[in-house]
mmCIF file of C-alpha atoms in Angstrom:
data_model
loop_
_atom_site.group_PDB
_atom_site.id
_atom_site.type_symbol
_atom_site.label_atom_id
_atom_site.label_comp_id
_atom_site.label_asym_id
_atom_site.label_seq_id
_atom_site.Cartn_x
_atom_site.Cartn_y
_atom_site.Cartn_z
ATOM 1 C CA MET A 1 20.676 -21.442 14.812
ATOM 2 C CA PRO A 2 16.934 -21.684 14.891
ATOM 3 C CA LEU A 3 15.113 -22.341 11.636
ATOM 4 C CA ARG A 4 12.123 -20.340 10.527
ATOM 5 C CA ASP A 5 8.650 -21.796 10.786
ATOM 6 C CA GLY A 6 8.132 -21.866 7.027
ATOM 7 C CA PRO A 7 8.943 -20.020 3.868
ATOM 8 C CA ARG A 8 7.712 -16.479 3.654
ATOM 9 C CA ALA A 9 7.512 -14.321 0.592
ATOM 10 C CA ARG A 10 8.854 -10.854 0.937
ATOM 11 C CA PRO A 11 6.853 -8.051 -0.647
ATOM 12 C CA GLY A 12 9.608 -7.426 -3.183
ATOM 13 C CA GLY A 13 10.412 -11.115 -3.777
ATOM 14 C CA VAL A 14 10.776 -13.041 -6.996
ATOM 15 C CA ILE A 15 7.097 -13.974 -7.238
ATOM 16 C CA ALA A 16 5.945 -10.367 -6.886
ATOM 17 C CA VAL A 17 8.449 -9.183 -9.498
ATOM 18 C CA ALA A 18 7.374 -11.933 -11.901
ATOM 19 C CA GLN A 19 3.724 -10.990 -11.477
ATOM 20 C CA GLN A 20 4.486 -7.324 -12.114
ATOM 21 C CA MET A 21 6.449 -8.216 -15.242
ATOM 22 C CA ALA A 22 3.624 -10.426 -16.529
ATOM 23 C CA GLN A 23 1.092 -7.636 -15.988
ATOM 24 C CA SER A 24 3.252 -5.046 -17.719
ATOM 25 C CA LEU A 25 3.885 -7.364 -20.687
ATOM 26 C CA ALA A 26 0.203 -8.178 -21.032
ATOM 27 C CA SER A 27 -0.761 -4.516 -21.007
ATOM 28 C CA SER A 28 2.001 -3.407 -23.409
ATOM 29 C CA ARG A 29 1.282 -5.993 -26.104
ATOM 30 C CA ALA A 30 -0.988 -4.525 -28.686
ATOM 31 C CA PRO A 31 -1.895 -6.579 -31.740
ATOM 32 C CA ALA A 32 0.581 -5.953 -34.508
ATOM 33 C CA PRO A 33 -0.882 -4.348 -37.618
ATOM 34 C CA VAL A 34 -1.380 -6.849 -40.415
ATOM 35 C CA ASP A 35 -0.085 -5.962 -43.844
ATOM 36 C CA ALA A 36 -2.391 -8.154 -45.893
ATOM 37 C CA ALA A 37 -1.247 -6.702 -49.229
ATOM 38 C CA GLY A 38 2.403 -7.353 -48.412
ATOM 39 C CA LYS A 39 1.698 -10.885 -47.290
ATOM 40 C CA SER A 40 -0.358 -11.594 -50.399
ATOM 41 C CA LEU A 41 2.285 -10.116 -52.680
ATOM 42 C CA GLY A 42 4.995 -12.132 -50.940
ATOM 43 C CA LEU A 43 3.056 -15.372 -51.358
ATOM 44 C CA ALA A 44 2.314 -14.562 -55.014
ATOM 45 C CA VAL A 45 5.989 -13.869 -55.783
ATOM 46 C CA PHE A 46 6.997 -17.050 -53.956
ATOM 47 C CA GLY A 47 4.431 -19.013 -55.977
ATOM 48 C CA LEU A 48 5.814 -17.508 -59.193
ATOM 49 C CA GLY A 49 9.314 -18.597 -58.189
ATOM 50 C CA VAL A 50 8.121 -22.137 -57.466
ATOM 51 C CA VAL A 51 6.321 -22.312 -60.826
ATOM 52 C CA LEU A 52 9.483 -21.116 -62.578
ATOM 53 C CA LEU A 53 11.551 -23.735 -60.740
ATOM 54 C CA LEU A 54 9.112 -26.442 -61.802
ATOM 55 C CA GLY A 55 9.422 -25.170 -65.385
ATOM 56 C CA VAL A 56 13.215 -25.386 -65.198
ATOM 57 C CA PHE A 57 13.032 -28.943 -63.892
ATOM 58 C CA GLY A 58 10.562 -29.814 -66.673
ATOM 59 C CA LEU A 59 12.882 -28.368 -69.326
ATOM 60 C CA ALA A 60 15.844 -30.255 -67.879
ATOM 61 C CA TYR A 61 13.903 -33.521 -67.886
ATOM 62 C CA ARG A 62 12.700 -32.955 -71.457
ATOM 63 C CA ASP A 63 16.224 -32.220 -72.664
ATOM 64 C CA LEU A 64 17.682 -35.247 -70.916
ATOM 65 C CA VAL A 65 15.055 -37.547 -72.421
ATOM 66 C CA ALA A 66 15.525 -35.998 -75.880
ATOM 67 C CA ALA A 67 19.315 -36.349 -75.620
ATOM 68 C CA GLY A 68 19.037 -40.117 -75.412
ATOM 69 C CA ASP A 69 16.834 -40.482 -78.513
ATOM 70 C CA GLY A 70 18.593 -41.551 -81.716
ATOM 71 C CA LEU A 71 22.053 -40.045 -81.520
ATOM 72 C CA SER A 72 23.649 -40.094 -84.962
ATOM 73 C CA ALA A 73 27.357 -39.694 -85.593
ATOM 74 C CA THR A 74 27.076 -35.996 -86.463
ATOM 75 C CA ARG A 75 24.888 -35.234 -83.441
ATOM 76 C CA LEU A 76 27.224 -37.269 -81.239
ATOM 77 C CA LEU A 77 30.102 -34.898 -81.986
ATOM 78 C CA ALA A 78 28.008 -31.773 -81.347
ATOM 79 C CA ALA A 79 26.280 -33.194 -78.237
ATOM 80 C CA PRO A 80 28.873 -32.106 -75.613
ATOM 81 C CA ALA A 81 28.783 -28.461 -76.747
ATOM 82 C CA VAL A 82 24.985 -28.400 -76.887
ATOM 83 C CA LEU A 83 24.796 -30.125 -73.515
ATOM 84 C CA ALA A 84 27.180 -27.572 -71.975
ATOM 85 C CA VAL A 85 25.180 -24.615 -73.339
ATOM 86 C CA LYS A 86 21.839 -26.081 -72.284
ATOM 87 C CA GLY A 87 23.231 -27.006 -68.871
ATOM 88 C CA ALA A 88 24.547 -23.478 -68.325
ATOM 89 C CA LEU A 89 21.203 -21.966 -69.341
ATOM 90 C CA LEU A 90 19.326 -24.322 -67.009
ATOM 91 C CA VAL A 91 21.621 -23.395 -64.109
ATOM 92 C CA ILE A 92 21.064 -19.683 -64.779
ATOM 93 C CA MET A 93 17.285 -20.142 -65.042
ATOM 94 C CA GLY A 94 17.274 -22.190 -61.839
ATOM 95 C CA ALA A 95 19.260 -19.530 -59.988
ATOM 96 C CA VAL A 96 16.906 -16.773 -61.184
ATOM 97 C CA ALA A 97 13.805 -18.794 -60.215
ATOM 98 C CA SER A 98 15.322 -19.522 -56.816
ATOM 99 C CA ALA A 99 16.097 -15.832 -56.282
ATOM 100 C CA ILE A 100 12.511 -14.924 -57.174
ATOM 101 C CA ALA A 101 11.145 -17.469 -54.695
ATOM 102 C CA ASN A 102 13.570 -16.161 -52.057
ATOM 103 C CA LYS A 103 12.399 -12.581 -52.666
ATOM 104 C CA GLY A 104 8.794 -13.723 -52.202
ATOM 105 C CA ILE A 105 9.606 -15.247 -48.816
ATOM 106 C CA ALA A 106 11.470 -12.071 -47.831
ATOM 107 C CA LEU A 107 8.443 -9.945 -48.778
ATOM 108 C CA TYR A 108 6.156 -12.197 -46.768
ATOM 109 C CA GLN A 109 8.432 -12.040 -43.712
ATOM 110 C CA ALA A 110 8.774 -8.267 -43.978
ATOM 111 C CA ALA A 111 4.986 -7.922 -44.043
ATOM 112 C CA ARG A 112 4.741 -9.891 -40.797
ATOM 113 C CA LEU A 113 7.162 -7.653 -38.870
ATOM 114 C CA PRO A 114 5.516 -5.038 -36.664
ATOM 115 C CA LEU A 115 5.779 -1.488 -37.938
ATOM 116 C CA GLU A 116 7.772 0.863 -35.749
#
């Protein structure tokens, strides 16, 4: 079987199809509209959530430091109940702050999606 002299590209070959696809993609891509208000609101809500989380961590640190200062016998008996209540409140506040920060990121992402 004789071999060809060299590779030849057919008119409908892979290279031609790839070039046509690249041209059609380049012409069909229009810049997506920017929702600046949505992005700003999303970042602001995320920032609020982060500030609330920092506040929760500050409260937890303050309570842990205060718990170690001068425990008397009467406070020692009440300490587990107070610790449980404060711990539960801190967990709830942390979950709420985390949900707020998560909602801010969701708003930001939704503002970046192209409108259909």
